[in-house]
CSV table of N, CA and C in Angstrom, one decimal:
chain,number,residue,atom,x,y,z
A,1,UNK,N,111.8,138.8,118.7
A,1,UNK,CA,113.3,139.0,118.8
A,1,UNK,C,114.0,138.2,117.8
A,2,UNK,N,115.3,138.2,118.0
A,2,UNK,CA,116.2,137.4,117.1
A,2,UNK,C,117.3,136.7,117.9
A,3,UNK,N,117.4,135.4,117.7
A,3,UNK,CA,118.5,134.6,118.3
A,3,UNK,C,119.4,134.1,117.3
A,4,UNK,N,120.7,134.2,117.5
A,4,UNK,CA,121.7,133.6,116.6
A,4,UNK,C,122.6,132.8,117.4
A,5,UNK,N,122.8,131.5,117.0
A,5,UNK,CA,123.6,130.5,117.7
A,5,UNK,C,124.8,130.2,116.8
A,6,UNK,N,126.0,130.1,117.3
A,6,UNK,CA,127.1,129.6,116.5
A,6,UNK,C,128.2,129.1,117.4
A,7,UNK,N,128.6,127.8,117.2
A,7,UNK,CA,129.7,127.2,117.9
A,7,UNK,C,129.5,127.3,119.4
A,8,UNK,N,128.3,127.2,119.9
A,8,UNK,CA,128.0,127.3,121.4
A,8,UNK,C,127.8,128.7,121.9
A,9,UNK,N,128.1,129.7,121.1
A,9,UNK,CA,127.9,131.1,121.5
A,9,UNK,C,126.4,131.5,121.0
A,10,UNK,N,125.9,132.6,121.7
A,10,UNK,CA,124.6,133.0,121.4
A,10,UNK,C,124.5,134.5,121.4
A,11,UNK,N,123.7,135.1,120.5
A,11,UNK,CA,123.4,136.5,120.5
A,11,UNK,C,121.9,136.6,120.5
A,12,UNK,N,121.3,137.4,121.4
A,12,UNK,CA,119.9,137.6,121.5
A,12,UNK,C,119.5,139.1,121.4
A,13,UNK,N,118.7,139.4,120.5
A,13,UNK,CA,118.1,140.7,120.4
A,13,UNK,C,116.6,140.5,120.8
A,14,UNK,N,116.2,141.0,121.9
A,14,UNK,CA,114.8,140.7,122.3
A,14,UNK,C,113.8,141.8,121.9
A,15,UNK,N,112.5,141.6,121.9
A,15,UNK,CA,111.5,142.5,121.4
A,15,UNK,C,111.6,143.9,122.1
A,16,UNK,N,112.1,143.9,123.4
A,16,UNK,CA,112.2,145.2,124.1
A,16,UNK,C,113.5,146.0,123.8
A,17,UNK,N,114.3,145.5,122.9
A,17,UNK,CA,115.5,146.2,122.5
A,17,UNK,C,116.7,145.8,123.4
A,18,UNK,N,116.6,144.9,124.2
A,18,UNK,CA,117.7,144.4,125.0
A,18,UNK,C,118.6,143.5,124.2
A,19,UNK,N,119.9,143.5,124.5
A,19,UNK,CA,120.9,142.7,123.7
A,19,UNK,C,121.7,141.8,124.7
A,20,UNK,N,121.9,140.6,124.3
A,20,UNK,CA,122.6,139.7,125.2
A,20,UNK,C,123.6,138.9,124.3
A,21,UNK,N,124.8,138.8,124.7
A,21,UNK,CA,125.9,138.0,124.0
A,21,UNK,C,126.4,137.0,125.0
A,22,UNK,N,126.4,135.8,124.7
A,22,UNK,CA,127.0,134.7,125.6
A,22,UNK,C,128.0,133.9,124.9
A,23,UNK,N,129.1,133.7,125.5
A,23,UNK,CA,130.2,132.8,125.0
A,23,UNK,C,129.8,131.4,125.3
A,24,UNK,N,130.4,130.5,124.6
A,24,UNK,CA,130.0,129.1,124.8
A,24,UNK,C,130.0,128.7,126.3
A,25,UNK,N,129.1,127.8,126.6
A,25,UNK,CA,128.9,127.4,128.0
A,25,UNK,C,128.5,128.5,129.0
A,26,UNK,N,128.1,129.7,128.4
A,26,UNK,CA,127.6,130.8,129.2
A,26,UNK,C,128.7,131.3,130.2
A,27,UNK,N,130.0,131.1,129.9
A,27,UNK,CA,131.0,131.6,130.9
A,27,UNK,C,131.2,133.1,130.8
A,28,UNK,N,131.0,133.7,129.7
A,28,UNK,CA,131.2,135.1,129.5
A,28,UNK,C,129.9,135.7,128.9
A,29,UNK,N,129.4,136.7,129.6
A,29,UNK,CA,128.1,137.3,129.2
A,29,UNK,C,128.2,138.8,129.1
A,30,UNK,N,127.7,139.4,128.1
A,30,UNK,CA,127.5,140.9,128.0
A,30,UNK,C,126.0,141.1,127.8
A,31,UNK,N,125.4,141.9,128.7
A,31,UNK,CA,124.0,142.2,128.6
A,31,UNK,C,123.8,143.7,128.5
A,32,UNK,N,123.1,144.2,127.5
A,32,UNK,CA,122.8,145.6,127.4
A,32,UNK,C,121.3,145.7,127.5
A,33,UNK,N,120.8,146.4,128.6
A,33,UNK,CA,119.4,146.6,128.9
A,33,UNK,C,119.1,148.1,128.9
A,34,UNK,N,117.9,148.4,129.2
A,34,UNK,CA,117.5,149.8,129.1
A,34,UNK,C,118.4,150.8,129.9
A,35,UNK,N,118.6,150.4,131.2
A,35,UNK,CA,119.4,151.3,132.0
A,35,UNK,C,120.7,150.7,132.6
A,36,UNK,N,121.1,149.6,132.0
A,36,UNK,CA,122.3,148.9,132.6
A,36,UNK,C,123.0,148.1,131.5
A,37,UNK,N,124.4,148.1,131.7
A,37,UNK,CA,125.2,147.2,130.9
A,37,UNK,C,126.0,146.3,131.9
A,38,UNK,N,125.9,145.0,131.7
A,38,UNK,CA,126.6,144.1,132.6
A,38,UNK,C,127.5,143.3,131.8
A,39,UNK,N,128.8,143.1,132.3
A,39,UNK,CA,129.8,142.3,131.7
A,39,UNK,C,130.2,141.3,132.8
A,40,UNK,N,130.1,140.0,132.5
A,40,UNK,CA,130.4,139.0,133.5
A,40,UNK,C,131.2,138.0,132.9
A,41,UNK,N,132.2,137.5,133.6
A,41,UNK,CA,133.1,136.5,133.1
A,41,UNK,C,133.3,135.4,134.2
A,42,UNK,N,132.8,134.2,133.9
A,42,UNK,CA,133.0,133.0,134.7
A,42,UNK,C,132.8,133.3,136.2
A,43,UNK,N,131.9,134.2,136.5
A,43,UNK,CA,131.7,134.5,137.9
A,43,UNK,C,130.3,135.0,138.1
A,44,UNK,N,129.9,135.1,139.4
A,44,UNK,CA,128.6,135.8,139.7
A,44,UNK,C,128.9,136.8,140.8
A,45,UNK,N,128.1,137.9,140.8
A,45,UNK,CA,128.3,138.9,141.8
A,45,UNK,C,127.0,138.9,142.7
A,46,UNK,N,127.3,138.9,144.0
A,46,UNK,CA,126.2,139.0,145.0
A,46,UNK,C,125.7,140.4,145.0
A,47,UNK,N,124.4,140.6,144.6
A,47,UNK,CA,123.8,141.9,144.5
A,47,UNK,C,123.7,142.7,145.8
A,48,UNK,N,123.7,141.9,146.9
A,48,UNK,CA,123.7,142.6,148.2
A,48,UNK,C,125.0,143.1,148.7
A,49,UNK,N,126.1,142.3,148.6
A,49,UNK,CA,127.4,142.6,149.1
A,49,UNK,C,128.4,143.1,148.0
A,50,UNK,N,128.1,142.8,146.8
A,50,UNK,CA,129.0,143.1,145.7
A,50,UNK,C,130.1,142.1,145.6
A,51,UNK,N,130.1,141.1,146.4
A,51,UNK,CA,131.2,140.1,146.5
A,51,UNK,C,131.1,139.2,145.2
A,52,UNK,N,132.3,139.0,144.6
A,52,UNK,CA,132.4,138.2,143.4
A,52,UNK,C,132.7,136.8,143.7
A,53,UNK,N,132.0,135.9,143.2
A,53,UNK,CA,132.2,134.4,143.4
A,53,UNK,C,132.6,133.9,142.0
A,54,UNK,N,133.9,133.6,141.9
A,54,UNK,CA,134.4,133.1,140.6
A,54,UNK,C,134.5,131.6,140.6
A,55,UNK,N,134.1,131.1,139.4
A,55,UNK,CA,134.2,129.7,139.2
A,55,UNK,C,135.5,129.4,138.4
A,56,UNK,N,136.3,130.4,138.1
A,56,UNK,CA,137.5,130.2,137.4
A,56,UNK,C,138.5,131.3,137.8
A,57,UNK,N,139.6,130.8,138.4
A,57,UNK,CA,140.6,131.8,138.9
A,57,UNK,C,141.3,132.6,137.9
A,58,UNK,N,141.2,132.2,136.6
A,58,UNK,CA,141.9,133.0,135.5
A,58,UNK,C,140.9,133.9,134.8
A,59,UNK,N,139.6,133.9,135.3
A,59,UNK,CA,138.7,134.8,134.6
A,59,UNK,C,139.1,136.3,134.7
A,60,UNK,N,139.0,137.0,133.7
A,60,UNK,CA,139.5,138.4,133.7
A,60,UNK,C,138.7,139.2,132.7
A,61,UNK,N,138.5,140.5,133.0
A,61,UNK,CA,138.0,141.5,132.0
A,61,UNK,C,139.0,142.6,131.9
A,62,UNK,N,139.4,142.8,130.6
A,62,UNK,CA,140.4,143.8,130.3
A,62,UNK,C,139.8,145.0,129.6
A,63,UNK,N,140.2,146.2,130.0
A,63,UNK,CA,139.8,147.4,129.2
A,63,UNK,C,141.0,148.1,128.9
A,64,UNK,N,141.3,148.4,127.6
A,64,UNK,CA,142.6,149.0,127.3
A,64,UNK,C,142.3,150.1,126.2
A,65,UNK,N,143.2,151.0,126.2
A,65,UNK,CA,143.2,152.1,125.2
A,65,UNK,C,144.6,152.6,125.0
A,66,UNK,N,144.9,153.0,123.8
A,66,UNK,CA,146.2,153.6,123.5
A,66,UNK,C,146.2,155.1,123.9
A,67,UNK,N,145.0,155.6,124.2
A,67,UNK,CA,145.0,157.0,124.6
A,67,UNK,C,144.5,157.3,126.0
A,68,UNK,N,143.2,157.0,126.3
A,68,UNK,CA,142.6,157.4,127.5
A,68,UNK,C,141.4,156.6,127.8
A,69,UNK,N,141.1,156.3,129.1
A,69,UNK,CA,139.9,155.7,129.5
A,69,UNK,C,139.3,156.5,130.6
A,70,UNK,N,138.0,156.9,130.4
A,70,UNK,CA,137.3,157.8,131.4
A,70,UNK,C,136.2,157.1,132.0
A,71,UNK,N,136.0,157.2,133.3
A,71,UNK,CA,134.9,156.8,134.1
A,71,UNK,C,134.2,158.1,134.6
A,72,UNK,N,132.9,158.2,134.3
A,72,UNK,CA,132.3,159.4,134.8
A,72,UNK,C,130.9,159.1,135.3
A,73,UNK,N,130.6,159.4,136.5
A,73,UNK,CA,129.3,159.2,137.1
A,73,UNK,C,129.3,159.9,138.5
A,74,UNK,N,128.1,160.2,139.0
A,74,UNK,CA,128.0,160.9,140.3
A,74,UNK,C,128.6,160.0,141.4
A,75,UNK,N,128.6,158.7,141.2
A,75,UNK,CA,129.2,157.7,142.2
A,75,UNK,C,129.8,156.6,141.4
A,76,UNK,N,131.1,156.3,141.7
A,76,UNK,CA,131.8,155.2,141.1
A,76,UNK,C,132.1,154.2,142.2
A,77,UNK,N,131.7,153.0,142.2
A,77,UNK,CA,131.9,152.0,143.2
A,77,UNK,C,132.9,151.0,142.7
A,78,UNK,N,133.9,150.7,143.6
A,78,UNK,CA,134.9,149.7,143.3
A,78,UNK,C,134.8,148.7,144.5
A,79,UNK,N,134.3,147.5,144.2
A,79,UNK,CA,134.1,146.5,145.3
A,79,UNK,C,135.1,145.4,145.1
A,80,UNK,N,136.1,145.3,145.9
A,80,UNK,CA,137.2,144.4,145.8
A,80,UNK,C,137.9,144.2,147.1
A,81,UNK,N,138.4,143.0,147.4
A,81,UNK,CA,139.2,142.8,148.6
A,81,UNK,C,140.7,143.1,148.3
A,82,UNK,N,141.0,143.4,147.0
A,82,UNK,CA,142.4,143.6,146.6
A,82,UNK,C,142.4,144.6,145.5
A,83,UNK,N,142.8,145.9,145.8
A,83,UNK,CA,142.9,146.9,144.7
A,83,UNK,C,144.3,147.2,144.5
A,84,UNK,N,144.8,147.1,143.3
A,84,UNK,CA,146.1,147.5,142.9
A,84,UNK,C,146.1,148.7,142.0
A,85,UNK,N,146.9,149.7,142.4
A,85,UNK,CA,147.0,150.9,141.6
A,85,UNK,C,148.3,151.0,140.9
A,86,UNK,N,148.3,151.5,139.7
A,86,UNK,CA,149.6,151.5,138.9
A,86,UNK,C,150.6,152.6,139.3
A,87,UNK,N,151.7,152.7,138.6
A,87,UNK,CA,152.8,153.6,138.9
A,87,UNK,C,152.3,155.0,139.0
A,88,UNK,N,152.7,155.7,140.0
A,88,UNK,CA,152.4,157.1,140.2
A,88,UNK,C,151.1,157.4,140.9
A,89,UNK,N,150.3,156.3,141.1
A,89,UNK,CA,149.0,156.5,141.7
A,89,UNK,C,149.0,157.2,143.1
A,90,UNK,N,150.1,156.8,143.9
A,90,UNK,CA,150.2,157.4,145.2
A,90,UNK,C,150.5,158.9,145.2
A,91,UNK,N,150.9,159.4,144.1
A,91,UNK,CA,151.1,160.9,144.0
A,91,UNK,C,149.8,161.6,143.8
A,92,UNK,N,148.7,160.9,143.5
A,92,UNK,CA,147.5,161.6,143.2
A,92,UNK,C,146.3,161.2,144.1
A,93,UNK,N,146.5,160.1,144.9
A,93,UNK,CA,145.5,159.6,145.7
A,93,UNK,C,145.9,159.7,147.2
A,94,UNK,N,145.0,160.2,148.0
A,94,UNK,CA,145.2,160.2,149.5
A,94,UNK,C,145.2,158.8,150.0
A,95,UNK,N,146.2,158.3,150.6
A,95,UNK,CA,146.3,156.9,151.1
A,95,UNK,C,146.1,157.0,152.6
A,96,UNK,N,145.1,156.4,153.2
A,96,UNK,CA,144.7,156.6,154.6
A,96,UNK,C,145.8,156.3,155.5
A,97,UNK,N,146.6,155.2,155.3
A,97,UNK,CA,147.6,154.8,156.2
A,97,UNK,C,148.7,155.9,156.2
A,98,UNK,N,149.1,156.5,155.1
A,98,UNK,CA,150.1,157.5,155.1
A,98,UNK,C,149.6,158.8,155.8
A,99,UNK,N,148.3,159.1,155.7
A,99,UNK,CA,147.7,160.3,156.3
A,99,UNK,C,147.7,160.0,157.8
A,100,UNK,N,147.3,158.8,158.2
A,100,UNK,CA,147.3,158.4,159.7
A,100,UNK,C,148.7,158.5,160.3
A,101,UNK,N,149.7,158.0,159.6
A,101,UNK,CA,151.1,158.1,160.2
A,101,UNK,C,151.6,159.5,160.3
A,102,UNK,N,151.2,160.3,159.3
A,102,UNK,CA,151.6,161.7,159.3
A,102,UNK,C,151.0,162.5,160.5
A,103,UNK,N,149.7,162.2,160.7
A,103,UNK,CA,148.9,162.8,161.8
A,103,UNK,C,149.5,162.3,163.2
A,104,UNK,N,149.9,161.1,163.3
A,104,UNK,CA,150.4,160.6,164.6
A,104,UNK,C,151.8,161.3,164.9
A,105,UNK,N,152.6,161.4,163.8
A,105,UNK,CA,153.9,162.1,164.0
A,105,UNK,C,153.6,163.6,164.4
A,106,UNK,N,152.7,164.2,163.8
A,106,UNK,CA,152.3,165.6,164.1
A,106,UNK,C,151.8,165.7,165.6
A,107,UNK,N,151.0,164.7,166.0
A,107,UNK,CA,150.5,164.7,167.3
A,107,UNK,C,151.6,164.5,168.3
A,108,UNK,N,152.6,163.6,168.0
A,108,UNK,CA,153.7,163.4,168.9
A,108,UNK,C,154.5,164.7,169.1
A,109,UNK,N,154.8,165.4,167.9
A,109,UNK,CA,155.5,166.6,168.0
A,109,UNK,C,154.8,167.7,168.8
A,110,UNK,N,153.5,167.8,168.7
A,110,UNK,CA,152.7,168.8,169.5
A,110,UNK,C,152.8,168.4,171.0
A,111,UNK,N,152.6,167.1,171.3
A,111,UNK,CA,152.6,166.7,172.7
A,111,UNK,C,154.0,167.0,173.3
A,112,UNK,N,155.1,166.7,172.5
A,112,UNK,CA,156.4,167.0,173.1
A,112,UNK,C,156.6,168.4,173.4
A,113,UNK,N,155.9,169.4,172.8
A,113,UNK,CA,156.1,170.8,173.0
A,113,UNK,C,155.0,171.4,174.0
A,114,UNK,N,154.1,170.5,174.4
A,114,UNK,CA,153.0,171.0,175.3
A,114,UNK,C,153.5,170.9,176.8
A,115,UNK,N,153.6,172.0,177.5
A,115,UNK,CA,154.1,171.9,178.9
A,115,UNK,C,153.1,171.2,179.8
A,116,UNK,N,151.8,171.3,179.6
A,116,UNK,CA,150.8,170.8,180.5
A,116,UNK,C,150.5,169.3,180.3
A,117,UNK,N,151.3,168.6,179.4
A,117,UNK,CA,151.0,167.2,179.2
A,117,UNK,C,150.2,167.0,177.9
A,118,UNK,N,150.1,165.7,177.6
A,118,UNK,CA,149.5,165.4,176.3
A,118,UNK,C,147.9,165.6,176.4
A,119,UNK,N,147.4,166.1,175.2
A,119,UNK,CA,145.9,166.3,175.2
A,119,UNK,C,145.3,164.9,175.0
A,120,UNK,N,144.1,164.7,175.5
A,120,UNK,CA,143.4,163.4,175.3
A,120,UNK,C,142.7,163.4,174.0
A,121,UNK,N,142.8,162.3,173.3
A,121,UNK,CA,142.1,162.1,172.0
A,121,UNK,C,141.0,161.1,172.2
A,122,UNK,N,139.9,161.2,171.5
A,122,UNK,CA,138.9,160.2,171.5
A,122,UNK,C,139.5,158.9,171.1
A,123,UNK,N,139.0,157.8,171.7
A,123,UNK,CA,139.5,156.5,171.4
A,123,UNK,C,139.4,156.1,170.0
A,124,UNK,N,138.4,156.6,169.3
A,124,UNK,CA,138.1,156.2,167.9
A,124,UNK,C,138.7,157.1,166.9
A,125,UNK,N,139.6,158.0,167.3
A,125,UNK,CA,140.1,159.0,166.3
A,125,UNK,C,140.7,158.4,165.1
A,126,UNK,N,141.6,157.5,165.3
A,126,UNK,CA,142.4,156.9,164.2
A,126,UNK,C,141.5,156.0,163.3
A,127,UNK,N,140.6,155.2,164.0
A,127,UNK,CA,139.7,154.4,163.2
A,127,UNK,C,138.7,155.2,162.4
A,128,UNK,N,138.3,156.4,162.9
A,128,UNK,CA,137.4,157.3,162.2
A,128,UNK,C,138.2,157.8,161.0
A,129,UNK,N,139.4,158.2,161.1
A,129,UNK,CA,140.2,158.7,160.0
A,129,UNK,C,140.3,157.7,158.9
A,130,UNK,N,140.6,156.4,159.3
A,130,UNK,CA,140.7,155.3,158.3
A,130,UNK,C,139.4,155.1,157.5
A,131,UNK,N,138.3,155.2,158.2
A,131,UNK,CA,137.0,154.9,157.5
A,131,UNK,C,136.3,156.1,156.9
A,132,UNK,N,136.8,157.3,157.1
A,132,UNK,CA,136.2,158.5,156.5
A,132,UNK,C,136.3,158.5,155.0
A,133,UNK,N,135.3,159.0,154.4
A,133,UNK,CA,135.3,159.2,152.9
A,133,UNK,C,136.1,160.4,152.6
A,134,UNK,N,137.1,160.2,151.7
A,134,UNK,CA,137.9,161.3,151.3
A,134,UNK,C,137.4,161.8,149.9
A,135,UNK,N,137.0,163.1,149.8
A,135,UNK,CA,136.5,163.6,148.5
A,135,UNK,C,137.4,164.7,148.1
A,136,UNK,N,137.4,165.0,146.8
A,136,UNK,CA,138.3,166.1,146.3
A,136,UNK,C,137.6,166.8,145.1
A,137,UNK,N,138.2,167.7,144.6
A,137,UNK,CA,137.6,168.5,143.4
A,137,UNK,C,138.0,167.8,142.1
């Protein structure tokens, strides 16, 4: 393979064709392997839970384009305790809390017009709606 060191940074091209770039002190790493690309910044990811343990609260990975960014895969996973969507996102994404509130209002309207009294709903109806996977075309 080939290793290049400069000002604390390192680039490694190993005999198997894998590529690794490390920033000084190994705080930022890009690894390109046969079936995977990993970009890590001042943090580690728990492979079991997907939980990120950051050693630096300002660590950040930015992806930007003047035109378009596409993610394409049979499954796209976003593991985060805090997901922020940009302007207009709620016009295109089903938000479970809004769906739940609309269904509760609809249920109340139906109950109000039902002469024989309110229908019984399973105790877990609303929690099931919140946790259900929403898919689209």
